[in-house]
mmCIF file with all atom_site columns, C-alpha atoms in Angstrom:
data_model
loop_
_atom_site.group_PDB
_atom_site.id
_atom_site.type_symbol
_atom_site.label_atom_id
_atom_site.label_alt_id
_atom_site.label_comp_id
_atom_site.label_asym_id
_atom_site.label_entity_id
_atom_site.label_seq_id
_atom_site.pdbx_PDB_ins_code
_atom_site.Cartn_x
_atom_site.Cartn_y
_atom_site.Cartn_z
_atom_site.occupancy
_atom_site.B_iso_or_equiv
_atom_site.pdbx_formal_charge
_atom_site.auth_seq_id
_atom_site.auth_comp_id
_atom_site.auth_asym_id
_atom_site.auth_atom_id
_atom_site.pdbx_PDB_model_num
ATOM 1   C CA . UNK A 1 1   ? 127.365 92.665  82.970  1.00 58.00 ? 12  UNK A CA 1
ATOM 2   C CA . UNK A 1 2   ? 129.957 95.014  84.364  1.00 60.00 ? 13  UNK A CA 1
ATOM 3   C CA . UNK A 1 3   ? 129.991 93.044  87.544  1.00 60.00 ? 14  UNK A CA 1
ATOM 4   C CA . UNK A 1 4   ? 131.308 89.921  85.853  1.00 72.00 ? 15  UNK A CA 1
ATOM 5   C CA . UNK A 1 5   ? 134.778 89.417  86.834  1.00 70.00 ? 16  UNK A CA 1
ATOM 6   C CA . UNK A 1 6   ? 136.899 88.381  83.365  1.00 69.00 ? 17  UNK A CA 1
ATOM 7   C CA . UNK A 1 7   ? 139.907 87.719  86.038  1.00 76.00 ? 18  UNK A CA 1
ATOM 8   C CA . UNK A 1 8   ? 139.984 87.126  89.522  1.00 76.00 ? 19  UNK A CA 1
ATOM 9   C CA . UNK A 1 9   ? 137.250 84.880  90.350  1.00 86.00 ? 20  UNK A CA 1
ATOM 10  C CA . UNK A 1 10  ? 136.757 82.957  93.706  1.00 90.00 ? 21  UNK A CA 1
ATOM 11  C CA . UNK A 1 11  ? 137.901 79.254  91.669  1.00 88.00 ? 22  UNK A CA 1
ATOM 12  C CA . UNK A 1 12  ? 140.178 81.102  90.442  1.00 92.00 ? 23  UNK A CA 1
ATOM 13  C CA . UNK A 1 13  ? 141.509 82.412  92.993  1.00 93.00 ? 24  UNK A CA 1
ATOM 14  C CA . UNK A 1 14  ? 141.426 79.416  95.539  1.00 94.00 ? 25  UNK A CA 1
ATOM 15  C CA . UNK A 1 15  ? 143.378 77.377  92.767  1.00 95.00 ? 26  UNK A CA 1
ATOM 16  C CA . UNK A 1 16  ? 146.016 80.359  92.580  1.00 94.00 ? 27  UNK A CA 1
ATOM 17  C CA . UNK A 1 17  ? 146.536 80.147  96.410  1.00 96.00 ? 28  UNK A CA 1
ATOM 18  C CA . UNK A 1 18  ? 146.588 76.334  96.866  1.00 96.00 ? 29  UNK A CA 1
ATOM 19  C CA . UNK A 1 19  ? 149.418 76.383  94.055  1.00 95.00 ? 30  UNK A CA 1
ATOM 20  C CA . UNK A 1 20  ? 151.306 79.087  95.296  1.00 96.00 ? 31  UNK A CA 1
ATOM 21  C CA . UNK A 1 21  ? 151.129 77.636  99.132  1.00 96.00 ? 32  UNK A CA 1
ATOM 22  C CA . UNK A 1 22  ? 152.693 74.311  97.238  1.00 95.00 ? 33  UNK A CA 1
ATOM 23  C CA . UNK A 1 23  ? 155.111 76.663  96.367  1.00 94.00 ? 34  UNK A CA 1
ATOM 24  C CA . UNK A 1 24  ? 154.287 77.171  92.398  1.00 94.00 ? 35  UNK A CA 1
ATOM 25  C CA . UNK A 1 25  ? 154.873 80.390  91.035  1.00 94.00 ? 36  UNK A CA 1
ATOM 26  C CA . UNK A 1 26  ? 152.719 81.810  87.567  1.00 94.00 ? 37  UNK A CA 1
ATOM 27  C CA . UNK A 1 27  ? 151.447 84.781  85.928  1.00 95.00 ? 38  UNK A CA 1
ATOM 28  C CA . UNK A 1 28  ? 148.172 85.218  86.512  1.00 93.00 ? 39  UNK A CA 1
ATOM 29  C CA . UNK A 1 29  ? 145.541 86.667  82.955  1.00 90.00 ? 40  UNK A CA 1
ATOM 30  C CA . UNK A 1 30  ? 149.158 86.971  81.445  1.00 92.00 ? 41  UNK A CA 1
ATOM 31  C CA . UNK A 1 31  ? 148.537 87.903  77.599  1.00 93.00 ? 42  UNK A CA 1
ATOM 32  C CA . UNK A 1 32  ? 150.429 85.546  75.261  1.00 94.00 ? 43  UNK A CA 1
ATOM 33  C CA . UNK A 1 33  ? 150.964 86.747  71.698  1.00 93.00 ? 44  UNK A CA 1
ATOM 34  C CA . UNK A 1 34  ? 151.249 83.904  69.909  1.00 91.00 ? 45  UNK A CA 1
ATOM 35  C CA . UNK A 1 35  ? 152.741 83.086  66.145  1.00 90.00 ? 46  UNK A CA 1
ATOM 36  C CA . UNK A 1 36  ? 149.894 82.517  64.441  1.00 88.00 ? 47  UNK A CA 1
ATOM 37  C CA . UNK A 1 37  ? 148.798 86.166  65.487  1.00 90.00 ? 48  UNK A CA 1
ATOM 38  C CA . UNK A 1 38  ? 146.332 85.388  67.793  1.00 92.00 ? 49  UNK A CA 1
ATOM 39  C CA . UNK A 1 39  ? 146.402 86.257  71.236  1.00 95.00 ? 50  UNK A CA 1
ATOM 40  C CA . UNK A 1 40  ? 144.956 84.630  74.396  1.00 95.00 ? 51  UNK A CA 1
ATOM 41  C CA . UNK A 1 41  ? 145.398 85.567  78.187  1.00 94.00 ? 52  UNK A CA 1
ATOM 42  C CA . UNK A 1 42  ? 145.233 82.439  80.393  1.00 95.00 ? 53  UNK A CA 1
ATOM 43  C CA . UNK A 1 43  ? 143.922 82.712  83.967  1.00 94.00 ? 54  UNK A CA 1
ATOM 44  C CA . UNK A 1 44  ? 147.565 81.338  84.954  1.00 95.00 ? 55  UNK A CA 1
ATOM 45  C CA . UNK A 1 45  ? 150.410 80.522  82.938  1.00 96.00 ? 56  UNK A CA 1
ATOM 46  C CA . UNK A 1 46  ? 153.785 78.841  84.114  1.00 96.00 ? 57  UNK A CA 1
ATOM 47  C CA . UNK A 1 47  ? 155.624 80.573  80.884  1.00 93.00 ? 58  UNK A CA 1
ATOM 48  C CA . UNK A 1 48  ? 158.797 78.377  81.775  1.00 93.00 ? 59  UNK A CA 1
ATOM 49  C CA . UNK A 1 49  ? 157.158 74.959  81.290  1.00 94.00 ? 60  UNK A CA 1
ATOM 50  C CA . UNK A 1 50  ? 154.558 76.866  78.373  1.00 95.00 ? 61  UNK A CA 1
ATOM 51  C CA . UNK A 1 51  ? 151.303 75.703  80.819  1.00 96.00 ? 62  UNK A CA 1
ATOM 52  C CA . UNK A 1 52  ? 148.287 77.542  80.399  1.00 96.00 ? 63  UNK A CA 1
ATOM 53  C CA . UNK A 1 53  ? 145.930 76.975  83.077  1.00 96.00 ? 64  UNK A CA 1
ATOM 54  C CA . UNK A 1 54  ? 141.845 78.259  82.521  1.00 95.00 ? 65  UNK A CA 1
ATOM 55  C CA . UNK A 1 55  ? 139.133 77.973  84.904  1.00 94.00 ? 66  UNK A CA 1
ATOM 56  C CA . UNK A 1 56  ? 135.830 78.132  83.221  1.00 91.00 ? 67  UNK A CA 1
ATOM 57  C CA . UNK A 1 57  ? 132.752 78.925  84.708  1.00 89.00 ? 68  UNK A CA 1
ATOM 58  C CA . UNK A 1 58  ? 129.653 76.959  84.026  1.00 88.00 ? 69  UNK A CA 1
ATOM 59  C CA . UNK A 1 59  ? 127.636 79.605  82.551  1.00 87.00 ? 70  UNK A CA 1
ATOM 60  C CA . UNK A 1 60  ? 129.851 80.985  80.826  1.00 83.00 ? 71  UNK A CA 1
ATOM 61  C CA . UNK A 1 61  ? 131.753 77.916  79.308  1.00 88.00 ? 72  UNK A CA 1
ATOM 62  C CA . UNK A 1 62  ? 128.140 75.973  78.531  1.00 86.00 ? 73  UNK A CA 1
ATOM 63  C CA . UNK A 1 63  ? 129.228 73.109  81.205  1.00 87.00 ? 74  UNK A CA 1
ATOM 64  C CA . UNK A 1 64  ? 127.004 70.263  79.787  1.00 85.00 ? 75  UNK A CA 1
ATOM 65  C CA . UNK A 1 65  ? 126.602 69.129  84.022  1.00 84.00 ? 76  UNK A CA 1
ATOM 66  C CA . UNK A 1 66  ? 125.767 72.973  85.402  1.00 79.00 ? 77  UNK A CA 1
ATOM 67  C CA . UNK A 1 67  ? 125.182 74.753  82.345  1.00 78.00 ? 78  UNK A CA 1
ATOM 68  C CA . UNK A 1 68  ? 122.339 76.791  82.242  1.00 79.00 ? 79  UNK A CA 1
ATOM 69  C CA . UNK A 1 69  ? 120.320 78.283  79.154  1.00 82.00 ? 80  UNK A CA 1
ATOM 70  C CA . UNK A 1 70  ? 119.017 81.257  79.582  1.00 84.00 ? 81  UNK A CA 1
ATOM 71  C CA . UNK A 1 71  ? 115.001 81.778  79.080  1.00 84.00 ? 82  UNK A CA 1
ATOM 72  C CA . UNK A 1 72  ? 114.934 85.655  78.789  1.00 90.00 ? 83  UNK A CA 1
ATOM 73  C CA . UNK A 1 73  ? 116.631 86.974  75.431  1.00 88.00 ? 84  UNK A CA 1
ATOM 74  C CA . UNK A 1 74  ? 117.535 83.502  74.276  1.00 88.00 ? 85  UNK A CA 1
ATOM 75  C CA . UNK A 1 75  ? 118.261 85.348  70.847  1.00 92.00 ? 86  UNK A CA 1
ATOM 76  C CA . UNK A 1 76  ? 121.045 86.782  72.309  1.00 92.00 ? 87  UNK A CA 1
ATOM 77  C CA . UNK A 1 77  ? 122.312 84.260  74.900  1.00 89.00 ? 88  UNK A CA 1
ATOM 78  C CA . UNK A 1 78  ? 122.242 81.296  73.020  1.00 90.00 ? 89  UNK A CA 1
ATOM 79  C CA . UNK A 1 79  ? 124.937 82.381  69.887  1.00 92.00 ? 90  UNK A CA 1
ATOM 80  C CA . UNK A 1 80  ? 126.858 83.925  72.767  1.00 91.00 ? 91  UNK A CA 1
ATOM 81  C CA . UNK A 1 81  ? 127.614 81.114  74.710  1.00 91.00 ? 92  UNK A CA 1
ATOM 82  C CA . UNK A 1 82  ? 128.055 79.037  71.678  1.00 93.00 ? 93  UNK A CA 1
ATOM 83  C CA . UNK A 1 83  ? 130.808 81.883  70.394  1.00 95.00 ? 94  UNK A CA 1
ATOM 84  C CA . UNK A 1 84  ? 132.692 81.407  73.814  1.00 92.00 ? 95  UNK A CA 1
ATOM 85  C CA . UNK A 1 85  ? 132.971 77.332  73.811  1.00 94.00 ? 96  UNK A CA 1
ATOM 86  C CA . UNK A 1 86  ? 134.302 78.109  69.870  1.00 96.00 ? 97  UNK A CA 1
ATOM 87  C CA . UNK A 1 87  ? 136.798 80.892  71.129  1.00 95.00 ? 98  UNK A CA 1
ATOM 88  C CA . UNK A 1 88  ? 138.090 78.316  73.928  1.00 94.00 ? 99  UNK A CA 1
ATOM 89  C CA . UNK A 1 89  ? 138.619 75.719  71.126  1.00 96.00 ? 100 UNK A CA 1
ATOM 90  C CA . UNK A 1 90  ? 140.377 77.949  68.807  1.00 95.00 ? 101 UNK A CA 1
ATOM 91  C CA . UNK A 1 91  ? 142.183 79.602  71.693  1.00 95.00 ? 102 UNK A CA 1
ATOM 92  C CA . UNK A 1 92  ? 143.081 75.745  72.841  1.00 95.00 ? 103 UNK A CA 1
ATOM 93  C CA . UNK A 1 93  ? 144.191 74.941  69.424  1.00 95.00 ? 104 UNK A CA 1
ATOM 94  C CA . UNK A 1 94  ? 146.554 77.708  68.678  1.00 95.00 ? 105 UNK A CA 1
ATOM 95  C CA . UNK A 1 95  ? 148.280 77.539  72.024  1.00 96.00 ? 106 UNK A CA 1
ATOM 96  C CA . UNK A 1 96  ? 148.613 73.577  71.400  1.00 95.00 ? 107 UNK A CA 1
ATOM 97  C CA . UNK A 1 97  ? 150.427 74.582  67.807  1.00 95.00 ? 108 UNK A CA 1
ATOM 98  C CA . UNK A 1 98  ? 152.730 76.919  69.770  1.00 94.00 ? 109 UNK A CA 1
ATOM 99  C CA . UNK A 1 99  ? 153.947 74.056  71.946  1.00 94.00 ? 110 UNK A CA 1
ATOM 100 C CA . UNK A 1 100 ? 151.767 75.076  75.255  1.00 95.00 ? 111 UNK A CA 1
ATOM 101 C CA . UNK A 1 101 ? 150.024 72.629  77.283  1.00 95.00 ? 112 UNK A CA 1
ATOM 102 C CA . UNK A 1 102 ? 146.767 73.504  77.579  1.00 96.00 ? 113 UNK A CA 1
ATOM 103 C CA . UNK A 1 103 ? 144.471 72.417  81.144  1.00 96.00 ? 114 UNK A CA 1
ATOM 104 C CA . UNK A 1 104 ? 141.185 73.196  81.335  1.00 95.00 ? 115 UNK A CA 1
ATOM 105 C CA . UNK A 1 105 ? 139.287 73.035  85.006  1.00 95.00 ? 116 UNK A CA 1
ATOM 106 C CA . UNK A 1 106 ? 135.585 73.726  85.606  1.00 93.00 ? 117 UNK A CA 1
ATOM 107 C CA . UNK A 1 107 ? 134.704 75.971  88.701  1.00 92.00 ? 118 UNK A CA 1
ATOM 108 C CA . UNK A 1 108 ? 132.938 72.728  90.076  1.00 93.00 ? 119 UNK A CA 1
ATOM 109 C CA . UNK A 1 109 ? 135.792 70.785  90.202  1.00 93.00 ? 120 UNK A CA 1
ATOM 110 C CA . UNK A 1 110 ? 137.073 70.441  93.718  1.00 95.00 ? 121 UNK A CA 1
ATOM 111 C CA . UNK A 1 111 ? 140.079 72.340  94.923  1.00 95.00 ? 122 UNK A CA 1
ATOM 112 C CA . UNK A 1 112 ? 141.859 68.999  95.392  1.00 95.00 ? 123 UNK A CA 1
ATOM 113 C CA . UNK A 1 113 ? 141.449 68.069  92.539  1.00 96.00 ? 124 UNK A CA 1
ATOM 114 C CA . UNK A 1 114 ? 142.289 70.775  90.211  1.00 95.00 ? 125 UNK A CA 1
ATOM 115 C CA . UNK A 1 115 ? 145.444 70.890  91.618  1.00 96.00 ? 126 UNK A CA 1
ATOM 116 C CA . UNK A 1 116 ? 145.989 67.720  91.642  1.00 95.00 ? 127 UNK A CA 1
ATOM 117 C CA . UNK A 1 117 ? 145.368 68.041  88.066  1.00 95.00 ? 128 UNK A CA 1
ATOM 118 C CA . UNK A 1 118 ? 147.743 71.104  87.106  1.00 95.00 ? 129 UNK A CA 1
ATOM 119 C CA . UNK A 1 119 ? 150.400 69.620  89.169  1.00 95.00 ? 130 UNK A CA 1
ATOM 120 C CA . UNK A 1 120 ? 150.222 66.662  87.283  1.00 95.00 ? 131 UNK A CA 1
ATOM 121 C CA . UNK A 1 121 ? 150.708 68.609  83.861  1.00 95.00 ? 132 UNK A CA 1
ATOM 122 C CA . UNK A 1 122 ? 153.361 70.614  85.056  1.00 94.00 ? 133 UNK A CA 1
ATOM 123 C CA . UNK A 1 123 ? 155.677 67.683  85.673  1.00 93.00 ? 134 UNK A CA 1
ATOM 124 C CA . UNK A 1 124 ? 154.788 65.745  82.394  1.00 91.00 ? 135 UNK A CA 1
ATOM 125 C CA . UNK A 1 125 ? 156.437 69.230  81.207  1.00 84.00 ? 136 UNK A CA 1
ATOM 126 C CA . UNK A 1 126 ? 159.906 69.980  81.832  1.00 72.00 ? 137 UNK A CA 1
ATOM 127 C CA . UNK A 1 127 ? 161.439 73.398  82.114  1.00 67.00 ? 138 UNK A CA 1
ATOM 128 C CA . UNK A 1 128 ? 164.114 74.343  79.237  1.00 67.00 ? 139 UNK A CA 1
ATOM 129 C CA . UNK A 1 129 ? 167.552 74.932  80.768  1.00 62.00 ? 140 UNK A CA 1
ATOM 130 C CA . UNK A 1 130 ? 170.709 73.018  81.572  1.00 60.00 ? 141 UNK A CA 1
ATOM 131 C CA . UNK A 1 131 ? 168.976 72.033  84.814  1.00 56.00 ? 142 UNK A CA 1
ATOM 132 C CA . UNK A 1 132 ? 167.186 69.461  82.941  1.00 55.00 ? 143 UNK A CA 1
ATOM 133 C CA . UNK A 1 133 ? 169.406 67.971  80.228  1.00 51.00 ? 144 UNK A CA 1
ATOM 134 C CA . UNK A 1 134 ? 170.251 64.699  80.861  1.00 47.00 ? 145 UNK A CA 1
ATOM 135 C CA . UNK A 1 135 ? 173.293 63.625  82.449  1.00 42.00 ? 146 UNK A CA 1
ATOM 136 C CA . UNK A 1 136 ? 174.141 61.824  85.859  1.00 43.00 ? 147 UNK A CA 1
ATOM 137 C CA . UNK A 1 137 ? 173.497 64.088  88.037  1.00 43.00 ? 148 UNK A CA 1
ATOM 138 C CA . UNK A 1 138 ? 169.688 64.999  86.378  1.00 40.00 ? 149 UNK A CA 1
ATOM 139 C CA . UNK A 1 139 ? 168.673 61.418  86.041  1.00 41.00 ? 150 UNK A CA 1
ATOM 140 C CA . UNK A 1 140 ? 164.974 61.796  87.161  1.00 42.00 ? 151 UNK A CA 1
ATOM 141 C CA . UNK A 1 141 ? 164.799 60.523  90.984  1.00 38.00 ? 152 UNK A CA 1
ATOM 142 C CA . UNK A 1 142 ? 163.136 61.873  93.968  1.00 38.00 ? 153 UNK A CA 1
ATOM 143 C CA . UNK A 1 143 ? 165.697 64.733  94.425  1.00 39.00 ? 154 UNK A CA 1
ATOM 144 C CA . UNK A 1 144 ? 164.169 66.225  91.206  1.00 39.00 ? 155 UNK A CA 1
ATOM 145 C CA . UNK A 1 145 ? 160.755 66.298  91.354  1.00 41.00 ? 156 UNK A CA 1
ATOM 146 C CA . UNK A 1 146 ? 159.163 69.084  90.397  1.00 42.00 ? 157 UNK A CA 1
ATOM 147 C CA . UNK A 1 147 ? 157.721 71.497  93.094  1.00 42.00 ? 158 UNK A CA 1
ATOM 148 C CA . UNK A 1 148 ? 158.970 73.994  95.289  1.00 42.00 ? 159 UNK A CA 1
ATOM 149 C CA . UNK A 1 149 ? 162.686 74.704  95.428  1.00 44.00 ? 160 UNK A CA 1
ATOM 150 C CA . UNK A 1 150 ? 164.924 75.139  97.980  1.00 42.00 ? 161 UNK A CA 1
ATOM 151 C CA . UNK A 1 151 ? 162.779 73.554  100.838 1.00 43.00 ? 162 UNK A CA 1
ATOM 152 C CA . UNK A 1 152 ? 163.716 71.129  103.300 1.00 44.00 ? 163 UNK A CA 1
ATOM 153 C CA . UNK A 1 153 ? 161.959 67.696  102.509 1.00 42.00 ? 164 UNK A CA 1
ATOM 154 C CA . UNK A 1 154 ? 162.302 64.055  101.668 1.00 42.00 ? 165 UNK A CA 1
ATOM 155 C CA . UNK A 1 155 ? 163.349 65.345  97.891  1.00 44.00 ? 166 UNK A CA 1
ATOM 156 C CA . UNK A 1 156 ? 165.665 68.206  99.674  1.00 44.00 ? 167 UNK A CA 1
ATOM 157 C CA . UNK A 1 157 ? 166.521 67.361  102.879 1.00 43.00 ? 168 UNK A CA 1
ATOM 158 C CA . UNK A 1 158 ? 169.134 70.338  103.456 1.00 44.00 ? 169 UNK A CA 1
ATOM 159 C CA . UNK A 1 159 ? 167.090 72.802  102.071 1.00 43.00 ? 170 UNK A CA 1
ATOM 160 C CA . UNK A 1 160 ? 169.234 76.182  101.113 1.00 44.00 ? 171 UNK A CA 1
ATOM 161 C CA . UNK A 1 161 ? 172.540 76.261  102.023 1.00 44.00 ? 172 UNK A CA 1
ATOM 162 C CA . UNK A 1 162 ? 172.442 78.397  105.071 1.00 40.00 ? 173 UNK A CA 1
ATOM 163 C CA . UNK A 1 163 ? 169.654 80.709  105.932 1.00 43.00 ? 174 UNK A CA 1
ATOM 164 C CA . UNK A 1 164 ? 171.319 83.980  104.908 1.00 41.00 ? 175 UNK A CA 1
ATOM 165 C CA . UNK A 1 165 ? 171.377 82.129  101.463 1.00 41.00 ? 176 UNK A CA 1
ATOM 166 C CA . UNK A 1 166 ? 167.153 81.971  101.594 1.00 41.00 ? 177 UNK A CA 1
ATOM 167 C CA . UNK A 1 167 ? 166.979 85.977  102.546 1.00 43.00 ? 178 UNK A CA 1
ATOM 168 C CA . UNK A 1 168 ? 169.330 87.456  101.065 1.00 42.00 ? 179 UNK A CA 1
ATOM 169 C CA . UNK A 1 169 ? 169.247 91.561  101.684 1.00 44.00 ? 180 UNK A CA 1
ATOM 170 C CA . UNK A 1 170 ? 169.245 93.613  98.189  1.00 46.00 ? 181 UNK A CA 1
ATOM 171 C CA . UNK A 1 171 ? 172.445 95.749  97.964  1.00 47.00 ? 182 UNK A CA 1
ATOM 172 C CA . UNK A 1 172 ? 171.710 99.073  98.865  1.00 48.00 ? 183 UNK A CA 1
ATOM 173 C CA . UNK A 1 173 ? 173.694 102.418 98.368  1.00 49.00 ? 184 UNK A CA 1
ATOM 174 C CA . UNK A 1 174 ? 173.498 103.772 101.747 1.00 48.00 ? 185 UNK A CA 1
ATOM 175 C CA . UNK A 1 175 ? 172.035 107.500 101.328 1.00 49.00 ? 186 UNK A CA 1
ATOM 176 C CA . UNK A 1 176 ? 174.304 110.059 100.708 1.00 49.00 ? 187 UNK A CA 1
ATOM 177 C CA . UNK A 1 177 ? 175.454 112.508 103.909 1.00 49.00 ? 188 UNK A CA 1
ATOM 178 C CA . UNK A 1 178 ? 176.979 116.286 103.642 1.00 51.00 ? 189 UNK A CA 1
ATOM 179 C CA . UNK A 1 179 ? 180.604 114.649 104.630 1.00 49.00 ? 190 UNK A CA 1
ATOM 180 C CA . UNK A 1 180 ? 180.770 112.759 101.395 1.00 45.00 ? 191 UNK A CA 1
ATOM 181 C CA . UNK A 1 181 ? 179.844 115.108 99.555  1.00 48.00 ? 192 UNK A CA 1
ATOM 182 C CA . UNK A 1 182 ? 182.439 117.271 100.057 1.00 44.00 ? 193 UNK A CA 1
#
């Protein structure tokens, strides 16, 4: 079983890159500790809009359409695979209390459509911050959608202010030579 990825997995990873090419950005098996003591480690969490992301795999989820039972060492498959669909609904559960939303995607489920899907819950949610009080100028409209920021678009058609403002260099300390040392 050592061979069984726990992160990383091709679904998982194709969602990850479709979401970051819209221009999303997550933590990926990012451990939450949560109130209530437990602790669960999405497969990607946007921590500013609290949405935890899974992508279960068939076998290992008990996907009543793909779902397979085992036929060698059912004693030990079968309470296994029931244990993990009862650790997913606890997990689901405690993160719900703790004011997450929670999305749940089979690895069957098309690319399209799984993000699609987490897109969708990420703008029922709205990120904390001043940005998104209302007001007049944050009255929901086109401009402020959420997605990618800083792009030029139909929502954004300037995009950043100049293009030194996109790339920015870090400030560096240029190295120090023998004449200032002295």
């Amino acid at each position: 079983m050592r061979a069984n990825r726990r992160s990383d997995t091709k679904p998982e990873l194709a969602l990850r890159h479709a979401l970051h090419r819209l221009g999303y950005r997550y933590r990926k098996d990012y451990r939450l500790d949560l109130d209530s003591g437990r602790r669960v480690r999405p497969d990607i969490a946007f921590t500013a809009r609290k949405v935890a992301v899974f992508v279960d795999g068939c076998f290992w989820h008990a996907c009543p359409e793909h779902g397979s039972k085992p036929r060698a060492n059912e004693w030990y498959w079968g309470p296994k695979l029931i244990k993990n669909v009862e650790r997913d609904r606890v997990n689901d559960a405690a993160l719900i209390l703790a004011g997450w939303t929670v999305v749940r995607l089979w690895e069957h489920v098309p690319i399209d459509e799984a993000v699609g899907t987490v897109v969708t819950a990420l703008t029922e949610t709205a990120a904390p911050g001043p940005a998104n009080e209302a007001g007049p100028a944050n009255t929901a409209g086109p401009a402020n959608t959420a997605g990618p920021a800083n792009t030029a678009g139909p929502g954004n058609p300037a995009g950043p202010a100049s293009p030194a403002d996109a790339a920015e260099p870090p400030n560096r300390i240029p190295p120090a030579t023998d004449d200032s040392l002295g």
